[in-house]
Coordinates of C-alpha atoms in Angstrom, one line a residue:
M1095 CA -38.2 -33.3 57.8
P1096 CA -35.7 -35.1 55.5
S1097 CA -32.6 -33.1 54.5
V1098 CA -32.4 -31.7 51.0
E1099 CA -29.1 -31.7 49.1
P1100 CA -28.3 -29.9 45.9
V1101 CA -29.7 -31.5 42.7
F1102 CA -28.4 -31.6 39.2
F1103 CA -30.4 -31.7 36.1
P1104 CA -30.0 -34.7 33.7
L1105 CA -30.4 -32.2 30.8
D1106 CA -27.0 -30.7 31.8
E1107 CA -25.3 -34.0 31.0
E1108 CA -27.4 -34.6 27.9
L1109 CA -26.3 -31.2 26.5
E1110 CA -22.7 -31.8 27.8
L1111 CA -22.8 -28.5 29.7
L1112 CA -19.7 -27.8 31.7
P1113 CA -19.1 -25.8 34.9
G1114 CA -18.2 -22.2 34.3
E1115 CA -19.4 -19.3 32.2
L1116 CA -18.6 -20.7 28.7
S1117 CA -20.8 -22.8 26.6
A1118 CA -19.8 -26.4 26.0
T1119 CA -18.7 -25.7 22.4
L1120 CA -16.7 -22.6 23.4
A1121 CA -15.1 -24.4 26.4
Q1122 CA -13.9 -27.2 24.1
G1123 CA -12.6 -24.8 21.5
V1124 CA -10.7 -22.8 24.2
A1125 CA -9.1 -26.0 25.6
R1126 CA -8.2 -27.3 22.2
L1127 CA -6.6 -24.0 21.1
G1128 CA -4.8 -23.7 24.4
T1129 CA -3.4 -27.1 23.9
K1130 CA -2.0 -26.3 20.5
M1131 CA -0.6 -22.8 20.9
P1132 CA 0.4 -20.2 23.5
F1133 CA -2.6 -19.0 25.6
E1134 CA -2.3 -15.4 24.4
Q1135 CA -2.4 -16.5 20.8
A1136 CA -5.3 -18.9 21.6
A1137 CA -7.3 -16.0 23.1
A1138 CA -6.8 -14.0 19.9
D1139 CA -8.1 -16.9 17.8
V1140 CA -11.1 -17.3 20.0
A1141 CA -11.9 -13.6 19.4
F1142 CA -11.4 -14.0 15.7
F1143 CA -13.5 -17.2 15.2
W1144 CA -16.2 -16.8 17.9
R1145 CA -16.2 -13.1 18.4
V1146 CA -15.8 -13.7 22.1
E1147 CA -13.3 -11.6 24.0
L1148 CA -11.4 -13.7 26.6
D1149 CA -8.2 -12.9 28.4
E1150 CA -5.1 -15.1 28.5
T1151 CA -5.9 -16.2 32.1
T1152 CA -9.3 -17.6 31.2
V1153 CA -7.9 -19.6 28.3
R1154 CA -5.1 -20.9 30.6
R1155 CA -7.6 -21.8 33.3
Y1156 CA -10.0 -23.8 31.0
T1157 CA -7.1 -25.6 29.2
Q1158 CA -5.4 -26.7 32.4
A1159 CA -8.6 -27.7 34.0
A1160 CA -9.4 -30.0 31.1
G1161 CA -5.9 -31.4 31.2
A1162 CA -6.1 -32.0 35.0
A1163 CA -9.4 -33.8 34.5
Y1164 CA -7.8 -36.1 31.9
V1165 CA -4.8 -36.8 34.2
A1166 CA -7.2 -37.8 37.0
E1167 CA -9.3 -39.9 34.7
Q1168 CA -6.3 -41.8 33.5
A1169 CA -5.0 -42.3 37.0
D1170 CA -8.4 -43.8 38.0
E1171 CA -8.2 -46.1 35.0
V1172 CA -4.8 -47.3 36.1
E1173 CA -6.2 -48.2 39.5
R1174 CA -9.1 -50.0 37.9
L1175 CA -6.8 -52.0 35.6
E1176 CA -4.5 -52.9 38.5
R1177 CA -7.5 -54.0 40.6
E1178 CA -9.5 -55.9 38.0
R1179 CA -6.7 -57.1 35.7
P1180 CA -8.9 -57.5 32.6
A1181 CA -7.7 -59.3 29.5
A1182 CA -5.8 -56.9 27.2
P1183 CA -7.4 -55.9 23.9
F1184 CA -6.2 -57.5 20.7
G1185 CA -2.8 -56.2 19.8
P1186 CA -1.0 -56.0 16.4
T1187 CA 1.3 -58.5 14.8
V1188 CA 4.4 -56.3 15.4
Q1189 CA 4.2 -53.3 17.8
Y1190 CA 6.7 -50.5 18.2
L1191 CA 7.3 -49.4 21.8
S1192 CA 9.9 -46.7 22.8
A1193 CA 10.3 -44.0 25.5
D1194 CA 12.6 -41.1 26.0
G1195 CA 12.8 -37.8 27.9
A1196 CA 12.8 -34.1 27.2
M1197 CA 13.7 -31.2 29.5
V1198 CA 11.2 -28.4 30.0
P1199 CA 11.7 -25.1 31.9
L1200 CA 10.0 -24.6 35.2
V1201 CA 9.3 -21.4 37.2
G1202 CA 12.3 -20.3 39.1
G1203 CA 14.9 -21.3 36.5
E1204 CA 14.6 -25.1 37.2
W1205 CA 14.5 -27.7 34.5
A1206 CA 12.7 -31.1 34.7
E1207 CA 12.5 -34.1 32.5
V1208 CA 9.1 -35.1 30.9
K1209 CA 9.1 -38.7 29.8
T1210 CA 7.2 -39.8 26.7
L1211 CA 6.2 -43.2 25.6
A1212 CA 5.4 -43.8 21.9
I1213 CA 3.5 -46.9 20.7
G1214 CA 2.8 -47.8 17.1
E1215 CA 2.3 -50.5 14.6
V1216 CA 5.1 -51.8 12.4
E1217 CA 4.7 -52.5 8.7
V1218 CA 7.3 -53.3 6.1
R1219 CA 7.2 -51.5 2.8
P1220 CA 9.7 -50.5 0.1
A1221 CA 12.0 -47.6 0.8
E1222 CA 13.0 -45.0 -1.8
D1223 CA 15.7 -47.4 -3.1
G1224 CA 13.2 -50.2 -3.3
V1225 CA 14.6 -52.2 -0.4
P1226 CA 12.0 -53.3 2.1
E1227 CA 12.1 -51.3 5.3
A1228 CA 10.2 -51.3 8.6
H1229 CA 7.9 -48.2 9.1
T1230 CA 6.0 -47.3 12.3
T1231 CA 2.4 -46.1 11.8
N1232 CA -0.7 -45.3 14.0
L1233 CA 1.4 -43.7 16.7
S1234 CA 0.0 -42.7 20.1
Y1235 CA 1.7 -41.3 23.2
F1236 CA 1.8 -41.1 26.9
S1237 CA 3.7 -38.3 28.7
R1238 CA 4.3 -37.4 32.3
L1239 CA 6.6 -35.3 34.5
A1240 CA 7.4 -38.2 36.9
D1241 CA 10.1 -40.4 38.2
A1242 CA 10.8 -43.6 36.2
E1243 CA 8.8 -45.9 38.6
T1244 CA 5.7 -43.7 38.6
F1245 CA 5.9 -43.1 34.9
T1246 CA 6.1 -46.9 34.2
R1247 CA 3.1 -47.6 36.4
L1248 CA 1.0 -44.8 34.8
A1249 CA 2.0 -45.7 31.3
Y1250 CA 0.1 -49.0 31.7
V1251 CA -3.1 -47.2 30.8
E1252 CA -1.8 -46.6 27.3
T1253 CA -0.1 -49.9 26.8
Y1254 CA -3.3 -51.7 27.8
R1255 CA -5.4 -49.6 25.4
R1256 CA -3.0 -50.5 22.6
G1257 CA -2.9 -54.2 23.4
T1258 CA 0.8 -54.4 24.2
E1259 CA 0.3 -57.5 26.3
S1260 CA -1.4 -59.4 23.5
A1261 CA 0.7 -58.2 20.6
S1262 CA 2.5 -61.0 18.8
V1263 CA 5.9 -59.2 18.9
V1264 CA 6.9 -56.0 20.6
C1265 CA 10.0 -54.2 19.5
A1266 CA 11.4 -52.0 22.2
V1267 CA 13.7 -49.7 20.3
Q1268 CA 15.5 -47.4 22.8
D1269 CA 18.8 -45.8 23.8
G1270 CA 20.9 -47.4 26.5
A1271 CA 19.4 -45.7 29.6
E1272 CA 18.9 -48.1 32.4
W1273 CA 15.4 -46.8 33.3
L1274 CA 14.2 -47.7 29.9
Q1275 CA 15.1 -51.4 30.4
G1276 CA 13.2 -51.3 33.7
L1277 CA 10.2 -50.0 31.8
V1278 CA 10.3 -52.8 29.3
D1279 CA 10.8 -55.3 32.2
V1280 CA 7.4 -54.2 33.5
L1281 CA 5.3 -53.5 30.4
R1282 CA 6.5 -56.4 28.2
P1283 CA 9.4 -58.4 29.6
D1284 CA 9.7 -60.6 26.4
A1285 CA 10.0 -57.7 24.0
V1286 CA 12.7 -57.7 21.4
R1287 CA 15.1 -55.1 22.8
I1288 CA 16.9 -53.1 20.1
L1289 CA 19.5 -50.4 20.7
D1290 CA 18.6 -47.3 18.7
F1291 CA 21.0 -47.4 15.7
P1292 CA 21.9 -43.7 15.8
H1293 CA 22.8 -43.9 19.5
A1294 CA 25.1 -46.8 18.7
V1295 CA 26.8 -44.7 16.0
E1296 CA 27.2 -41.8 18.5
H1297 CA 29.4 -44.1 20.7
L1298 CA 31.5 -45.1 17.6
T1299 CA 31.8 -41.4 16.8
A1300 CA 33.1 -40.5 20.2
A1301 CA 35.8 -43.2 20.1
A1302 CA 36.8 -42.3 16.5
Q1303 CA 37.1 -38.6 17.2
A1304 CA 39.3 -39.2 20.3
S1305 CA 41.8 -41.3 18.3
L1306 CA 41.5 -40.0 14.7
G1307 CA 40.6 -36.3 15.3
I1308 CA 37.6 -34.2 14.7
G1309 CA 36.5 -33.7 11.1
T1310 CA 39.5 -35.6 9.6
S1311 CA 39.0 -37.7 6.5
V1312 CA 40.5 -40.7 8.2
R1313 CA 37.9 -40.4 11.0
T1314 CA 35.0 -40.0 8.4
A1315 CA 36.1 -43.1 6.4
W1316 CA 36.6 -45.2 9.5
L1317 CA 33.2 -44.2 11.0
D1318 CA 31.4 -44.8 7.7
Q1319 CA 32.9 -48.3 7.4
Q1320 CA 32.1 -49.4 10.9
A1321 CA 28.5 -48.0 10.8
H1322 CA 27.9 -49.9 7.6
T1323 CA 29.4 -53.1 9.0
L1324 CA 27.4 -52.8 12.3
K1325 CA 24.1 -52.3 10.3
H1326 CA 24.4 -54.9 7.6
A1327 CA 27.0 -57.6 8.5
A1328 CA 25.7 -60.8 10.2
D1329 CA 28.4 -60.6 12.8
G1330 CA 28.7 -56.8 12.6
V1331 CA 29.2 -56.1 16.3
R1332 CA 32.1 -58.6 16.5
Q1333 CA 33.8 -56.8 13.6
V1334 CA 33.2 -53.4 15.1
L1335 CA 34.6 -54.5 18.5
A1336 CA 37.8 -55.7 16.7
A1337 CA 38.0 -52.4 14.9
L1338 CA 37.7 -50.4 18.1
A1339 CA 40.5 -52.5 19.7
R1340 CA 42.8 -51.5 16.8
L1341 CA 42.3 -47.8 17.0
P1342 CA 45.7 -46.0 17.2
V1343 CA 45.1 -44.4 20.6
H1344 CA 48.9 -44.0 21.2
T1345 CA 49.2 -41.5 18.3
A1346 CA 46.2 -39.4 19.4
A1347 CA 46.5 -35.8 20.6
D1348 CA 45.6 -37.1 24.1
P1349 CA 46.4 -40.8 24.3
S1350 CA 44.8 -41.3 27.8
L1351 CA 41.5 -39.6 26.7
A1352 CA 41.5 -41.7 23.4
A1353 CA 42.0 -44.9 25.4
A1354 CA 39.2 -44.1 27.7
A1355 CA 36.8 -43.3 24.8
R1356 CA 37.8 -46.6 23.1
D1357 CA 37.4 -48.7 26.2
G1358 CA 34.0 -47.0 27.0
A1359 CA 32.7 -47.8 23.5
M1360 CA 33.8 -51.4 23.7
A1361 CA 32.2 -51.8 27.1
Y1362 CA 29.0 -50.2 25.9
F1363 CA 28.6 -52.6 22.9
T1364 CA 29.8 -55.7 24.9
K1365 CA 27.0 -55.1 27.4
R1366 CA 24.4 -54.9 24.7
L1367 CA 25.4 -57.6 22.3
G1368 CA 21.8 -58.9 21.9
Q1369 CA 20.5 -55.4 21.2
V1370 CA 22.8 -54.6 18.3
Q1371 CA 22.0 -57.5 15.9
Y1372 CA 20.8 -55.1 13.3
A1373 CA 21.1 -57.4 10.3
A1374 CA 18.9 -59.9 12.0
F1375 CA 16.4 -57.3 13.1
Q1376 CA 16.0 -55.9 9.6
A1377 CA 15.6 -59.3 8.1
A1378 CA 12.8 -59.9 10.5
G1379 CA 11.1 -56.7 9.5
Y1380 CA 11.8 -54.9 12.8
P1381 CA 12.7 -51.2 13.2
I1382 CA 16.2 -50.3 14.4
G1383 CA 15.7 -46.6 15.0
S1384 CA 13.7 -44.7 17.7
G1385 CA 13.1 -41.7 15.5
S1386 CA 9.4 -41.8 16.2
T1387 CA 10.1 -41.3 19.9
E1388 CA 12.5 -38.5 19.3
S1389 CA 9.9 -36.9 17.1
A1390 CA 7.4 -37.4 19.9
N1391 CA 9.6 -35.5 22.3
K1392 CA 9.6 -32.5 19.9
V1393 CA 6.0 -32.7 18.8
V1394 CA 4.3 -33.6 22.1
V1395 CA 6.5 -31.7 24.5
E1396 CA 9.0 -29.2 23.2
V1397 CA 6.8 -27.5 20.5
R1398 CA 4.3 -26.4 23.1
L1399 CA 6.2 -26.2 26.4
K1400 CA 9.6 -24.9 25.3
G1401 CA 8.5 -21.7 23.6
S1402 CA 10.3 -18.4 24.0
G1403 CA 10.0 -17.1 27.5
M1404 CA 7.9 -20.0 28.7
H1405 CA 8.3 -21.2 32.4
W1406 CA 5.8 -23.7 33.8
A1407 CA 4.6 -24.3 37.3
R1408 CA 5.4 -28.0 38.0
A1409 CA 1.7 -28.7 38.8
N1410 CA 0.7 -27.5 35.3
V1411 CA 3.1 -29.6 33.2
N1412 CA 1.2 -32.9 33.4
P1413 CA -2.2 -31.4 32.4
M1414 CA -0.6 -29.8 29.4
V1415 CA 1.4 -32.8 28.2
A1416 CA -1.7 -35.1 28.8
L1417 CA -3.7 -32.9 26.4
R1418 CA -0.8 -32.8 24.0
T1419 CA -0.8 -36.6 23.7
V1420 CA -4.5 -36.4 22.7
A1421 CA -4.1 -33.7 20.2
C1422 CA -0.9 -35.0 18.6
A1423 CA -2.4 -38.5 18.1
N1424 CA -5.7 -37.1 16.6
R1425 CA -7.7 -38.6 19.5
W1426 CA -9.5 -35.4 20.6
T1427 CA -13.0 -36.5 19.5
E1428 CA -12.6 -39.8 21.3
V1429 CA -11.2 -38.4 24.6
W1430 CA -13.1 -35.1 25.0
P1431 CA -16.4 -36.8 26.2
R1432 CA -14.4 -38.4 29.0
I1433 CA -12.9 -35.1 30.0
T1434 CA -16.2 -33.4 30.1
A1435 CA -17.7 -36.2 32.2
R1436 CA -14.9 -35.8 34.7
L1437 CA -15.3 -32.0 34.8
R1438 CA -19.0 -32.3 35.5
A1439 CA -18.5 -35.0 38.2
D1440 CA -15.8 -32.9 39.9
A1441 CA -18.0 -29.9 39.9
E1442 CA -20.9 -31.8 41.4
Q1443 CA -18.7 -33.2 44.1
R1444 CA -17.4 -29.7 45.0
C1445 CA -21.0 -28.4 45.1
R1446 CA -22.0 -31.2 47.5
L1447 CA -19.1 -30.7 49.7
R1448 CA -19.8 -26.9 50.0
W1449 CA -23.4 -27.6 50.7
R1450 CA -22.6 -30.1 53.5
S1451 CA -20.1 -27.7 55.0
R1452 CA -22.7 -25.0 55.2
H1453 CA -25.6 -27.1 56.4
T1454 CA -24.0 -29.1 59.1
I1455 CA -26.4 -29.3 62.1
P1456 CA -24.4 -29.0 65.3
T1457 CA -25.3 -31.6 67.9
T1458 CA -26.4 -30.1 71.3
P1459 CA -25.3 -32.1 74.3
P1460 CA -28.2 -33.3 76.5
A1461 CA -28.9 -31.2 79.6
E1462 CA -27.7 -32.6 82.8
P1463 CA -30.5 -33.4 85.3
P1464 CA -30.6 -31.3 88.5
P1465 CA -29.0 -32.7 91.6
K1466 CA -31.3 -34.9 93.7
S1467 CA -31.0 -32.5 96.7
A1468 CA -32.6 -29.7 94.7
T1469 CA -35.5 -31.7 93.5
V1470 CA -38.9 -30.4 94.7
A1471 CA -41.9 -32.6 94.6
V1472 CA -44.8 -30.9 92.8
M1473 CA -48.2 -32.4 92.3
P1474 CA -49.0 -32.5 88.6
A1475 CA -51.9 -30.3 87.4
N1476 CA -55.1 -32.0 86.4
N1477 CA -55.2 -31.0 82.8
T1478 CA -56.7 -34.2 81.5
K1479 CA -59.5 -33.5 79.2
P1480 CA -62.7 -35.5 79.7
A1481 CA -63.2 -38.3 77.2
P1482 CA -65.8 -37.5 74.5
A1483 CA -69.3 -38.8 75.1
P1484 CA -70.2 -41.8 73.0
R1485 CA -72.3 -41.1 70.0
G1486 CA -74.3 -43.1 67.4
K1487 CA -73.1 -44.2 64.1
S1488 CA -72.6 -41.6 61.3
V1489 CA -73.6 -44.0 58.5
V1490 CA -76.3 -46.8 58.5
N1491 CA -77.0 -48.9 55.5
G1492 CA -75.1 -46.5 53.3
H1493 CA -77.1 -43.4 54.5
P1494 CA -75.8 -40.6 56.7
T1495 CA -77.4 -40.3 60.1
A1496 CA -77.8 -37.2 62.3
F1497 CA -74.4 -37.8 63.6
H1498 CA -72.7 -37.5 60.2
P1499 CA -70.7 -34.3 59.7
W1500 CA -72.9 -33.4 56.8
K1501 CA -75.9 -33.2 59.1
R1502 CA -74.1 -31.2 61.8
Y1503 CA -72.0 -28.6 60.0
D1504 CA -72.9 -25.7 57.6
C1505 CA -72.8 -27.4 54.3
L1506 CA -75.8 -26.0 52.5
P1507 CA -75.9 -22.8 50.5
G1508 CA -77.6 -19.9 52.2
G1509 CA -75.9 -20.6 55.5
R1510 CA -78.5 -23.0 56.9
R1511 CA -77.8 -26.3 58.7
A1512 CA -78.8 -29.6 57.4
H1513 CA -81.8 -29.8 59.7
G1514 CA -83.2 -26.4 58.4
K1515 CA -82.8 -24.3 61.6
P1516 CA -81.5 -20.7 61.2
R1517 CA -77.7 -20.1 62.0

């Protein structure tokens, strides 16, 4: 008899039913609310809108299960892209690409960095003063708690979707962290690398404060002049380096500290001369600030994962930030069907594995033959039945004969045989 495995109804998939006790609509609502607000508050909103009483644990479980399904789905997509290497979708004329990290609290008092990649399209439009200015629109995100190498590999799923490989120009606007340069080396080596302008000003500020004092009018005037020069002058970085060299470190409250701050700023800009050509970048219509990425850190990560009293298990961080990238980019309607498909597939796989573990047929080893010395010769019994006697044909010329079963068995009403004799 062939083995029978558990079956699944096609109607379940057609109706988008999910494993668990909640309906498909309620499960989606629970996950969406749990993505946007603390689980306790989400449970209260479920009770208000759906009149369904759920505890915080149930909301947490459904939300994190949906996030874990999306993390797994994206990981599988990365493997497919690496294996098949399909041509990238059409990208924009100018694309914005930037990444940064934000710290989140874990269980046990530990903190860990969640890295976030922001991708957008760049368009130039007049600012409030009427001067044309680059703006980033249509932002999407990718976030993970991972080391730099793993994050760079997994982020390929989003850069492929956004057409980073095929975009005419990619502007990688970032701070000076080395891992960010490695990320650009992998995702788009020929990107226009731009040092985030506010980060450049921070290094000027540190040097100015060490030599000219904190909060002094001299420091403020010097810093404003150098920031304007760096941003607008054609050879702004050269002028700024000369101004740094002229800082009066010998009259500072701590000359050695001032000299170290000045030398550090000069080394920082000298190493990044090609990334601080802000006048040329603005003339080309490129952004010079990574404010969109810093905003992504707050909106995607910190707003949801750094609430009062929150501490996250490490394994639950990626499911949450994965769902946050979907919600914050307004892609929920697009992504949710993929999440539900993954949840159903995982549930079916678990069901099959449980069935097989419970219905495994143990193999019985064959019995060993008795030793030859113990073999006793026994004559076989004559149980052979005699061969049936030959009989005539049951049908001749299409008519039943006396040998046909109809003529030999009780087949007439009243209990009489075909030939009319009593039973």
